[in-house]
Short mmCIF file of N, CA and C in Angstrom, two decimals:
data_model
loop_
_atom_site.label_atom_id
_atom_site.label_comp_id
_atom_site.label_asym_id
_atom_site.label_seq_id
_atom_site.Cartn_x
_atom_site.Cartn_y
_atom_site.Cartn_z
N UNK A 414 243.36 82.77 -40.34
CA UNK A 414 244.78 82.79 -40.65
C UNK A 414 245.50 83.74 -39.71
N UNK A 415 246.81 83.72 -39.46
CA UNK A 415 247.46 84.29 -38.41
C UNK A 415 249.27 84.50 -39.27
N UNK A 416 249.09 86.09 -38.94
CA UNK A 416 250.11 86.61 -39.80
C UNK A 416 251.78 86.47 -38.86
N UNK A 417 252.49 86.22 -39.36
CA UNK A 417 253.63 86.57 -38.84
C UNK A 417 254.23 87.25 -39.15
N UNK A 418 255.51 87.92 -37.92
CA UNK A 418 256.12 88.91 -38.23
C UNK A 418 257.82 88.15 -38.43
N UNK A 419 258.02 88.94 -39.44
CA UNK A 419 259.51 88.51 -39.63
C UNK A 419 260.39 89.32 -39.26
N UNK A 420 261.54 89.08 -38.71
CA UNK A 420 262.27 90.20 -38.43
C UNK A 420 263.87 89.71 -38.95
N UNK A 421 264.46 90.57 -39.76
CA UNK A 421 265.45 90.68 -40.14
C UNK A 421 266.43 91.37 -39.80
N UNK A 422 267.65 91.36 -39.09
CA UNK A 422 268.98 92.43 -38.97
C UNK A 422 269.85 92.39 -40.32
N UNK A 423 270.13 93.42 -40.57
CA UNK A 423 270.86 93.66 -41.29
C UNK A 423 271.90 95.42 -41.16
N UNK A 424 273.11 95.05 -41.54
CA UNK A 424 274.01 96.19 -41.04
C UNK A 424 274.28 97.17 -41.56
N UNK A 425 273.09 97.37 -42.61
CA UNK A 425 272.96 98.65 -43.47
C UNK A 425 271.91 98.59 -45.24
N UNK A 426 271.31 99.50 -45.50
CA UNK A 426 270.23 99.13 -46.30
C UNK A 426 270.26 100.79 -47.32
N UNK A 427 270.02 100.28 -48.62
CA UNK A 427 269.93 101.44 -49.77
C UNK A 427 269.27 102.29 -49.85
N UNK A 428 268.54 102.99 -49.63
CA UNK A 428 267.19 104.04 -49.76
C UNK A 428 267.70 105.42 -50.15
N UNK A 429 266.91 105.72 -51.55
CA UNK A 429 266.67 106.89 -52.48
C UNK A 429 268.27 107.25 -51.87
N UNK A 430 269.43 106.72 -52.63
CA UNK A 430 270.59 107.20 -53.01
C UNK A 430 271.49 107.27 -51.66
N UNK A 431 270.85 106.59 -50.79
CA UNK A 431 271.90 106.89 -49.26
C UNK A 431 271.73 105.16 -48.57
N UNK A 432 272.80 105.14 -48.33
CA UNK A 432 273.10 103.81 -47.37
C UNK A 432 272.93 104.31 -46.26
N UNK A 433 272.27 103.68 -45.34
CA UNK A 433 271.78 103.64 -44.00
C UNK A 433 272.47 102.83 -42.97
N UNK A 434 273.52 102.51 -42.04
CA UNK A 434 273.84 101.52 -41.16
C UNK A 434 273.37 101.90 -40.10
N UNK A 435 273.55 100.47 -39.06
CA UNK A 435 273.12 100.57 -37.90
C UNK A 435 274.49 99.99 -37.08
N UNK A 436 275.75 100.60 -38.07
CA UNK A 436 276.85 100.22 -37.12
C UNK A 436 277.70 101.02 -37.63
N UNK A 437 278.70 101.27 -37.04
CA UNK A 437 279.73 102.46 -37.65
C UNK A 437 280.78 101.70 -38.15
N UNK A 438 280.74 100.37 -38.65
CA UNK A 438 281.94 99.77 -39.18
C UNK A 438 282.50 100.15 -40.44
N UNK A 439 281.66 100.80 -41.20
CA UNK A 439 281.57 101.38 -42.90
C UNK A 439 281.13 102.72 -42.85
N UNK A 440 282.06 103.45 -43.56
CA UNK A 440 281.70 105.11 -43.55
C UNK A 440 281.40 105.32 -45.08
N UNK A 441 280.42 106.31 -45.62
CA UNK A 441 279.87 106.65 -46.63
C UNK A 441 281.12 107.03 -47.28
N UNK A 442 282.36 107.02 -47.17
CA UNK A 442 283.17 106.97 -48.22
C UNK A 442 283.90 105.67 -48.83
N UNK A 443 283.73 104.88 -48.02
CA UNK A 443 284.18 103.60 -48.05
C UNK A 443 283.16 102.70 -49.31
N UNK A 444 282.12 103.25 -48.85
CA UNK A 444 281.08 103.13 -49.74
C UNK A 444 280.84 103.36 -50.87
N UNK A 445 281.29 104.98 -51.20
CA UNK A 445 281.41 105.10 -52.45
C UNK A 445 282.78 104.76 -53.43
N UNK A 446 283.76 104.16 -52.40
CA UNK A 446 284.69 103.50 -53.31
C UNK A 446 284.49 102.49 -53.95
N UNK A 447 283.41 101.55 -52.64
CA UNK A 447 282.92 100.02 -53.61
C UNK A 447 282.50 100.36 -55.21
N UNK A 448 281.01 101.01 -54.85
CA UNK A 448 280.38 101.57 -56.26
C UNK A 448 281.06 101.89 -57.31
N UNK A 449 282.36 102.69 -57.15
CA UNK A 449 282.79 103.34 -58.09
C UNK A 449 284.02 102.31 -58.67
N UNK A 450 284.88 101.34 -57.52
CA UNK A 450 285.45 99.81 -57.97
C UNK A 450 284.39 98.99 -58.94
N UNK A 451 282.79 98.96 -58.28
CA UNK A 451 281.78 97.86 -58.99
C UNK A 451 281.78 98.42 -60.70
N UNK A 452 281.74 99.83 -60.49
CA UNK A 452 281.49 99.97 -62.04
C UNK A 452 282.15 100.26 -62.94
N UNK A 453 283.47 100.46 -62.31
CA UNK A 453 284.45 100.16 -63.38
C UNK A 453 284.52 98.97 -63.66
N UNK A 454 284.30 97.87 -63.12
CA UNK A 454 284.62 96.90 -63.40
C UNK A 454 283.81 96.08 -64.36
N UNK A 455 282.74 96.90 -64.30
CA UNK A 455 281.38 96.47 -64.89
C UNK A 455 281.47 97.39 -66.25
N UNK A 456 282.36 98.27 -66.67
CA UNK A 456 282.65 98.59 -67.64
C UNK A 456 284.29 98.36 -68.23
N UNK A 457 284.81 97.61 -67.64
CA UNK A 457 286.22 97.52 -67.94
C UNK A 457 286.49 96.91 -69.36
N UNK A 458 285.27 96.24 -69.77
CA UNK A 458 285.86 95.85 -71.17
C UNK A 458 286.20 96.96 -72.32
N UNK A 459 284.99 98.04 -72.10
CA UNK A 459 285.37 99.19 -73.28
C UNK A 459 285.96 100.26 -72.26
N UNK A 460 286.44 100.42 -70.97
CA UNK A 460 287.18 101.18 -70.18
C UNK A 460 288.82 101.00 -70.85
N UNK A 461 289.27 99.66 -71.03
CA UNK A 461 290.74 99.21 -71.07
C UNK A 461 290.51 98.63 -72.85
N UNK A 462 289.74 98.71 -73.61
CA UNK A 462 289.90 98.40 -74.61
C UNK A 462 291.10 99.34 -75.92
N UNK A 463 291.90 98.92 -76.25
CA UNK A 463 293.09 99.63 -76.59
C UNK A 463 292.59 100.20 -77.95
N UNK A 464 291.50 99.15 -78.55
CA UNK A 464 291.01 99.79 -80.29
C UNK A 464 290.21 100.70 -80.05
N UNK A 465 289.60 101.47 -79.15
CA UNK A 465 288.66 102.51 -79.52
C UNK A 465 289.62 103.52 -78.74
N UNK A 466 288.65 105.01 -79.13
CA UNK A 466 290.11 106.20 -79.28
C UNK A 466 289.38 106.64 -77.96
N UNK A 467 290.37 106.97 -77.49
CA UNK A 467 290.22 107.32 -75.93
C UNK A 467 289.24 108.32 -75.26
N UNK A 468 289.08 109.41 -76.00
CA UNK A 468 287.92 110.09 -76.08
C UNK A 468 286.70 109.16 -75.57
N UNK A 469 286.24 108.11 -76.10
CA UNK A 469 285.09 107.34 -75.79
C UNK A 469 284.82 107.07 -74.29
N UNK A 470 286.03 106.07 -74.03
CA UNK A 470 286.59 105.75 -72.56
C UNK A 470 286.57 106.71 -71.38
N UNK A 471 287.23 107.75 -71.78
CA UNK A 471 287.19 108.90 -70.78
C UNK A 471 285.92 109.91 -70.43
N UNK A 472 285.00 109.45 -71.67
CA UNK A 472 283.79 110.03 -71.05
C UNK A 472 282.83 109.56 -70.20
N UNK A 473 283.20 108.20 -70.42
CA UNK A 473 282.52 107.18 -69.47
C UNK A 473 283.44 107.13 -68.36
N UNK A 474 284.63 106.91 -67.51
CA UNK A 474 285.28 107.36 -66.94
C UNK A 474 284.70 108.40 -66.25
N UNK A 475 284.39 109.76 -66.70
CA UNK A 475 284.40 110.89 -66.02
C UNK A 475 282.61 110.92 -65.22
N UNK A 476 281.61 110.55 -66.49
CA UNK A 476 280.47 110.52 -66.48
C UNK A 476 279.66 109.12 -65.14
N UNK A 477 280.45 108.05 -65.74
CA UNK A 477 279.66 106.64 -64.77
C UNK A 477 280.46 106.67 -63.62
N UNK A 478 281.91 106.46 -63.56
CA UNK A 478 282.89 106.16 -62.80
C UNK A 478 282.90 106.89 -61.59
N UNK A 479 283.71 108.26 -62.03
CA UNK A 479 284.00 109.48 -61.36
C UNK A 479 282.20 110.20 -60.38
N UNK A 480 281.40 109.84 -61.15
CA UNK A 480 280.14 110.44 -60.76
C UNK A 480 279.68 109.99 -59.33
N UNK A 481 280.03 108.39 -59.42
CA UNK A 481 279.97 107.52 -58.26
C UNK A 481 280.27 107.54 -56.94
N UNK A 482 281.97 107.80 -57.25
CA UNK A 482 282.97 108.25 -56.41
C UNK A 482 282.93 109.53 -55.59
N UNK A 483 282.72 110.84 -56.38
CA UNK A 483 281.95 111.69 -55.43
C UNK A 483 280.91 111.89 -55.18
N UNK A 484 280.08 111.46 -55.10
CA UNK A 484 278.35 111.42 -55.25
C UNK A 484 278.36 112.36 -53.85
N UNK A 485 277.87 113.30 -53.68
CA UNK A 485 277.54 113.63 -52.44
C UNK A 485 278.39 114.53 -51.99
N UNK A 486 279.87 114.74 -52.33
CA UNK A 486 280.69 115.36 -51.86
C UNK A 486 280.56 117.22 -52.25
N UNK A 487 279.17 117.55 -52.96
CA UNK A 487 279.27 118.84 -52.85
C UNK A 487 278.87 119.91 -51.81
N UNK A 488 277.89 118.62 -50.82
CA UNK A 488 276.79 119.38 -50.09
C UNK A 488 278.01 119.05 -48.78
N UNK A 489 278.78 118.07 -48.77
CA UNK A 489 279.61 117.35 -47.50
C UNK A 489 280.81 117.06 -47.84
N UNK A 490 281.91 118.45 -47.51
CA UNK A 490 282.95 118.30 -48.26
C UNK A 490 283.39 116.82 -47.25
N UNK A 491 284.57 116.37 -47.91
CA UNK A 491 285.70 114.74 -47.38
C UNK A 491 286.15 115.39 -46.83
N UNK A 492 286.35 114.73 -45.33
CA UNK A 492 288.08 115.22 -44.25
C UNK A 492 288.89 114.80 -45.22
N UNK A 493 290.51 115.13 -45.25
CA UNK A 493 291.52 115.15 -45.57
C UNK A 493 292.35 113.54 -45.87
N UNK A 494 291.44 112.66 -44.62
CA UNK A 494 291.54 111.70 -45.01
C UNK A 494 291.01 110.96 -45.39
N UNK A 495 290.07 110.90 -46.00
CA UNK A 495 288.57 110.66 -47.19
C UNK A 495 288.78 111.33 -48.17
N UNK A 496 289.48 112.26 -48.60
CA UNK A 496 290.17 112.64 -49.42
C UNK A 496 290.71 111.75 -50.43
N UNK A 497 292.27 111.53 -49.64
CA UNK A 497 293.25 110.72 -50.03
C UNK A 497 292.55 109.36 -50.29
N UNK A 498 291.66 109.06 -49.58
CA UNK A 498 291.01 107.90 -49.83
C UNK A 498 290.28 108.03 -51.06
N UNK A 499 289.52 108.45 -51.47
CA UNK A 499 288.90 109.03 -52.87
C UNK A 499 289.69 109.26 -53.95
N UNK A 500 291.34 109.89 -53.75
CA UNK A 500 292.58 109.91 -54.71
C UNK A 500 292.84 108.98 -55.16
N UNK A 501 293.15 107.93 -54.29
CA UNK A 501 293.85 106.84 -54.44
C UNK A 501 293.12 105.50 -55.15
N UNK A 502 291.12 106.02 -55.04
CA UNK A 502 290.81 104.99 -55.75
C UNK A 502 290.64 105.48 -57.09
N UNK A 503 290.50 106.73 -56.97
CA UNK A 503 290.64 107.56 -58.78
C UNK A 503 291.27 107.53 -59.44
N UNK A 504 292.95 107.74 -59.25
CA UNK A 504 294.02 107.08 -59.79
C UNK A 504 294.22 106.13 -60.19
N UNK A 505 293.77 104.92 -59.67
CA UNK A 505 293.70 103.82 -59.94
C UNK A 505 292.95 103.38 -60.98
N UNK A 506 291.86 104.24 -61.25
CA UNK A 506 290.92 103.65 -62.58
C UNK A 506 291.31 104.26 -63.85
N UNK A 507 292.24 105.67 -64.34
CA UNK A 507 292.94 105.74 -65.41
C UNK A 507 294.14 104.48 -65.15
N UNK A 508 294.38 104.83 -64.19
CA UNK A 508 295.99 103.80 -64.35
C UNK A 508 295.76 102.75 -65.05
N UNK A 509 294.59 101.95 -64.83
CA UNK A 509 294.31 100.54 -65.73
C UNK A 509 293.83 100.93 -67.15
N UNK A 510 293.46 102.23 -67.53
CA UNK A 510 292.91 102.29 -68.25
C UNK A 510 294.38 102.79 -69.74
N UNK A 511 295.18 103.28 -69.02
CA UNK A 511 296.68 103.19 -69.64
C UNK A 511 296.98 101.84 -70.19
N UNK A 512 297.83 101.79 -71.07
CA UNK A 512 298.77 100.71 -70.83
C UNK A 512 299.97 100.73 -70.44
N UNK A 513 300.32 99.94 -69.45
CA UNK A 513 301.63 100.33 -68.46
C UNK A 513 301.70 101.21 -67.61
N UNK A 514 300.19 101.42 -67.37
CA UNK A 514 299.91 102.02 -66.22
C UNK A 514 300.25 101.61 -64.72
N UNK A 515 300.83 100.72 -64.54
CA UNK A 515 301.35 100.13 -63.07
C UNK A 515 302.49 99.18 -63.20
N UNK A 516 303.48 99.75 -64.54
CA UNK A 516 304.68 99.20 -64.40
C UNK A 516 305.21 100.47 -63.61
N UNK A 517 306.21 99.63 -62.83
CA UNK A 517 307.07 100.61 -62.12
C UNK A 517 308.41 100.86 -62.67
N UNK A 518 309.23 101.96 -62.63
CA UNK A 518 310.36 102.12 -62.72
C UNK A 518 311.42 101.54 -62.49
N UNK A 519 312.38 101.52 -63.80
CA UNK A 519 313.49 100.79 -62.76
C UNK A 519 314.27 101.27 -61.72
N UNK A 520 314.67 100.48 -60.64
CA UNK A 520 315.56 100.95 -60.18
C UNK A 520 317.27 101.33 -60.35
N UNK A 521 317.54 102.09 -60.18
CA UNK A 521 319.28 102.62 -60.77
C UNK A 521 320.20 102.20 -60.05
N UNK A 522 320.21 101.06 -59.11
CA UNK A 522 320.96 100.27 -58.52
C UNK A 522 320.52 99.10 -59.38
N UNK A 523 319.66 98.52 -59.79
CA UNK A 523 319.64 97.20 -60.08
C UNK A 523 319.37 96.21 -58.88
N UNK A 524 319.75 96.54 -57.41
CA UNK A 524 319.55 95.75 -56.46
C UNK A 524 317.87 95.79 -55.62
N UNK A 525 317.88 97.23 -55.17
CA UNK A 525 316.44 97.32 -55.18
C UNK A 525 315.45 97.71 -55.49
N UNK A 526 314.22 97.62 -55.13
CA UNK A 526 313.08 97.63 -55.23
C UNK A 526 312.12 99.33 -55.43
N UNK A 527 312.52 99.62 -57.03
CA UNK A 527 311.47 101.06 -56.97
C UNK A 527 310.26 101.36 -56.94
N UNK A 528 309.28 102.01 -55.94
CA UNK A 528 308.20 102.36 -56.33
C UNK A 528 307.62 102.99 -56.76
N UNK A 529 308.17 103.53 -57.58
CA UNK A 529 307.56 104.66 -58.30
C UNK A 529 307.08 104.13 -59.64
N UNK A 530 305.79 104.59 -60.09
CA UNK A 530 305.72 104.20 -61.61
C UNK A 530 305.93 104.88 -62.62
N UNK A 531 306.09 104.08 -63.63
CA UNK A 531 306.56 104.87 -64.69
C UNK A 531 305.70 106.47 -65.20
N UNK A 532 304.32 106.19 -64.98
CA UNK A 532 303.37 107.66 -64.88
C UNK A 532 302.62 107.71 -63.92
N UNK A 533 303.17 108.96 -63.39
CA UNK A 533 302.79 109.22 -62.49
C UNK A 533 301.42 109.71 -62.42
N UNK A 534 300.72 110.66 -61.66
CA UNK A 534 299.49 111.29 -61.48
C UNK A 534 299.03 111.99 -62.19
N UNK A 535 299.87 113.12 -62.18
CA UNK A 535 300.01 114.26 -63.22
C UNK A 535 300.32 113.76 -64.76
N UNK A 536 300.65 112.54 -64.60
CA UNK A 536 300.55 112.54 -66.38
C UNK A 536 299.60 111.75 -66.84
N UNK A 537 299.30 110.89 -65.92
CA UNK A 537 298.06 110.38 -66.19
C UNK A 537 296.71 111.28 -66.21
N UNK A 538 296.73 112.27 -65.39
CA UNK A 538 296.06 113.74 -66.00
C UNK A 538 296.23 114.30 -67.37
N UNK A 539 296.66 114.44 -67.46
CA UNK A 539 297.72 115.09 -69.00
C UNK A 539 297.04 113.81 -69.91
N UNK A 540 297.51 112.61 -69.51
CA UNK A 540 297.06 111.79 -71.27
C UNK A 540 295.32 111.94 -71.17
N UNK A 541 294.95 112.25 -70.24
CA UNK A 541 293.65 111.60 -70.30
C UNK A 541 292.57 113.22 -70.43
N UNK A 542 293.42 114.22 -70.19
CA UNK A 542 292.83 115.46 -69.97
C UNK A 542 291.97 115.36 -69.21
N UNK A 543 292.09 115.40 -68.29
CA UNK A 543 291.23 115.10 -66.87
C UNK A 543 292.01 116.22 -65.69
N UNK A 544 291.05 116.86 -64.72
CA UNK A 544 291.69 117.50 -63.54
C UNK A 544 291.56 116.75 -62.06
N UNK A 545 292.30 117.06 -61.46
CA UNK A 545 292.69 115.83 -60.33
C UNK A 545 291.07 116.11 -59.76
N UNK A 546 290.94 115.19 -58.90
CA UNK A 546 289.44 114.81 -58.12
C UNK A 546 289.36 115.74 -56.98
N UNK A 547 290.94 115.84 -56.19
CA UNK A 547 290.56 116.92 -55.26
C UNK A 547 290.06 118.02 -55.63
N UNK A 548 290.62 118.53 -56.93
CA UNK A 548 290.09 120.52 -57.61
C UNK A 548 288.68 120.02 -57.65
N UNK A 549 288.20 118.97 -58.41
CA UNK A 549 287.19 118.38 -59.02
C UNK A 549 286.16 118.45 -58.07
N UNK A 550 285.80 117.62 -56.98
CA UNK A 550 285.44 118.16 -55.77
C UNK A 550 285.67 119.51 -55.52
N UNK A 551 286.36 120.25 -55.23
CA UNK A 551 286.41 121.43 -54.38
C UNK A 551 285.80 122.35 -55.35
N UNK A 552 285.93 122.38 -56.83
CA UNK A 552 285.04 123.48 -57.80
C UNK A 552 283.46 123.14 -56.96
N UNK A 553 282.83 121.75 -57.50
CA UNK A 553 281.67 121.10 -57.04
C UNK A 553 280.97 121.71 -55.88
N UNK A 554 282.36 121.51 -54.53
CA UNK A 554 281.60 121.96 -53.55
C UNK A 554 281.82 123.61 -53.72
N UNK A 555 281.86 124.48 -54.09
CA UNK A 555 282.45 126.03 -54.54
C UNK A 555 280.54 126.13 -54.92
N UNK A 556 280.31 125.64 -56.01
CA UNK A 556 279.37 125.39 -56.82
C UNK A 556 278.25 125.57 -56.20
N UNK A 557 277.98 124.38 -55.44
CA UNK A 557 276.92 124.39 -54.26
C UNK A 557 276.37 125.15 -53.42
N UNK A 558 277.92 125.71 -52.63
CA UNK A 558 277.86 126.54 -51.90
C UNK A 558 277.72 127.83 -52.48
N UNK A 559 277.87 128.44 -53.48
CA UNK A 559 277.49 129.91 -54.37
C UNK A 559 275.99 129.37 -54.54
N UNK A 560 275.47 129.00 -54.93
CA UNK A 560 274.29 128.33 -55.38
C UNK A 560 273.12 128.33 -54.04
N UNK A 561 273.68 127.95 -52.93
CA UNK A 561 272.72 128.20 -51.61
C UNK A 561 273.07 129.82 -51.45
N UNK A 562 274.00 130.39 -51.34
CA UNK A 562 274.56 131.51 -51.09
C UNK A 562 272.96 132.31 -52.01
N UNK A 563 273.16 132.05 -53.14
CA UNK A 563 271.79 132.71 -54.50
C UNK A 563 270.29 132.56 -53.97
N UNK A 564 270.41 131.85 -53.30
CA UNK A 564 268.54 131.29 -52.77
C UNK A 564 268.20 132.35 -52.34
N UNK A 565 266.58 131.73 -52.16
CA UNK A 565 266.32 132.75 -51.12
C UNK A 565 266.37 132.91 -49.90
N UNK A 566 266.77 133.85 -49.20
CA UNK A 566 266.36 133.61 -47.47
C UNK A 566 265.64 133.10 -46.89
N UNK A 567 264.72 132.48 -47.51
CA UNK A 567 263.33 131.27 -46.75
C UNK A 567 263.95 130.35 -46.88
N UNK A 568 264.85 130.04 -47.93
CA UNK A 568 265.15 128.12 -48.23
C UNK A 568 265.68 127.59 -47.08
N UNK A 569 265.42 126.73 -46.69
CA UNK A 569 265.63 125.74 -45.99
C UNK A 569 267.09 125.53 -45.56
N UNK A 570 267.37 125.19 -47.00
CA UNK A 570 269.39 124.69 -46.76
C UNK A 570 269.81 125.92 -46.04
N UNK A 571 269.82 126.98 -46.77
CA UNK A 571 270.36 128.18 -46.62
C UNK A 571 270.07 128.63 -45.60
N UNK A 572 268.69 128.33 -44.31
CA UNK A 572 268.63 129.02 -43.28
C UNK A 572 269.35 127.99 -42.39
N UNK A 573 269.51 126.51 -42.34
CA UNK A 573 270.57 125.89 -41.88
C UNK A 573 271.85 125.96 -42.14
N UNK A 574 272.13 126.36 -43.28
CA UNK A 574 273.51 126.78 -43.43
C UNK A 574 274.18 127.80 -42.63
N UNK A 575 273.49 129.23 -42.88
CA UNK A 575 274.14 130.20 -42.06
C UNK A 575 273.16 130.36 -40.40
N UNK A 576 272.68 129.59 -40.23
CA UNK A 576 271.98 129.47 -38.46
C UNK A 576 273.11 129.78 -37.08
N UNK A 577 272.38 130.91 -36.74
CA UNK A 577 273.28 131.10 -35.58
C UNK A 577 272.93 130.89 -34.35
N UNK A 578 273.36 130.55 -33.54
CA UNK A 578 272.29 129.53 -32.12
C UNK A 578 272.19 130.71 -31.22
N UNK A 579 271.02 131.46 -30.62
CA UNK A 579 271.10 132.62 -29.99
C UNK A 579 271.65 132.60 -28.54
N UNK A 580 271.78 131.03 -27.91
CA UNK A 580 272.18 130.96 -26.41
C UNK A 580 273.45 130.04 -26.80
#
């Protein structure tokens, strides 16, 4: 018998908690927006369900959802604009989880077009008792970093962390 070899391309692959590409078209934040879109969505029935008391919702929210979304961001803080990118999909998963969470305001002309919604960020914080994702992150990475800071001087992280290149 005579074995063959198969060979497959593919433009990126899962292993022990990290996506791998072999193209720079998708950045590991982009990534963790899918995940954290997939599972809300995959919990949206008791996420947006109006009969159970919100307490329930928001722990799943904070616990499945939110967990997703920063996965990783303590050891590797987000540029500024991976950030906003991470805001904007966080917001978005109380907002549905409101009702009338993405009606917008009227406008006070009557002629055009307002974008603003009726709750904003900050109150969608407030109903949900939740702290925005940027603090949320930045405690996290605070966390981490005190935490290597505590090691010992042999560990590993910690001698890459503070490494100073002698030439």
């Amino acid at each position: 018998k005579q074995g063959y070899i198969i060979s497959i391309n593919v433009s990126g692959f899962y292993y022990l908690g990290h996506t791998i590409f072999n193209t720079k078209d998708k950045s590991f934040t982009e990534l963790r927006i899918s995940k954290d879109i997939q599972k809300f969505q995959d919990m949206k029935k008791v996420l947006t369900d109006g009969e159970i008391e919100i307490s329930l919702p928001k722990k799943f929210l904070k616990g499945c959802v939110r967990s997703r979304l920063i996965y990783a961001t303590q050891s590797c803080f987000p540029y500024e604009a991976e950030m906003k990118k991470l805001e904007s999909c966080w917001y978005g998963c109380p907002r549905m989880m409101v009702r009338g969470g993405y009606r917008r305001k009227p406008s006070e002309d009557g002629e055009t077009e307002n974008f603003a919604y009726v709750y904003s960020n900050s109150d969608l914080e407030r109903m949900l008792k939740t702290m925005p994702v940027r603090q949320f992150i930045t405690v996290q990475y605070l966390k981490y970093i005190a935490h290597i800071c505590r090691s010992d001087n042999t560990n590993l992280t910690k001698i890459s962390m503070f490494f100073t290149p002698t030439k």
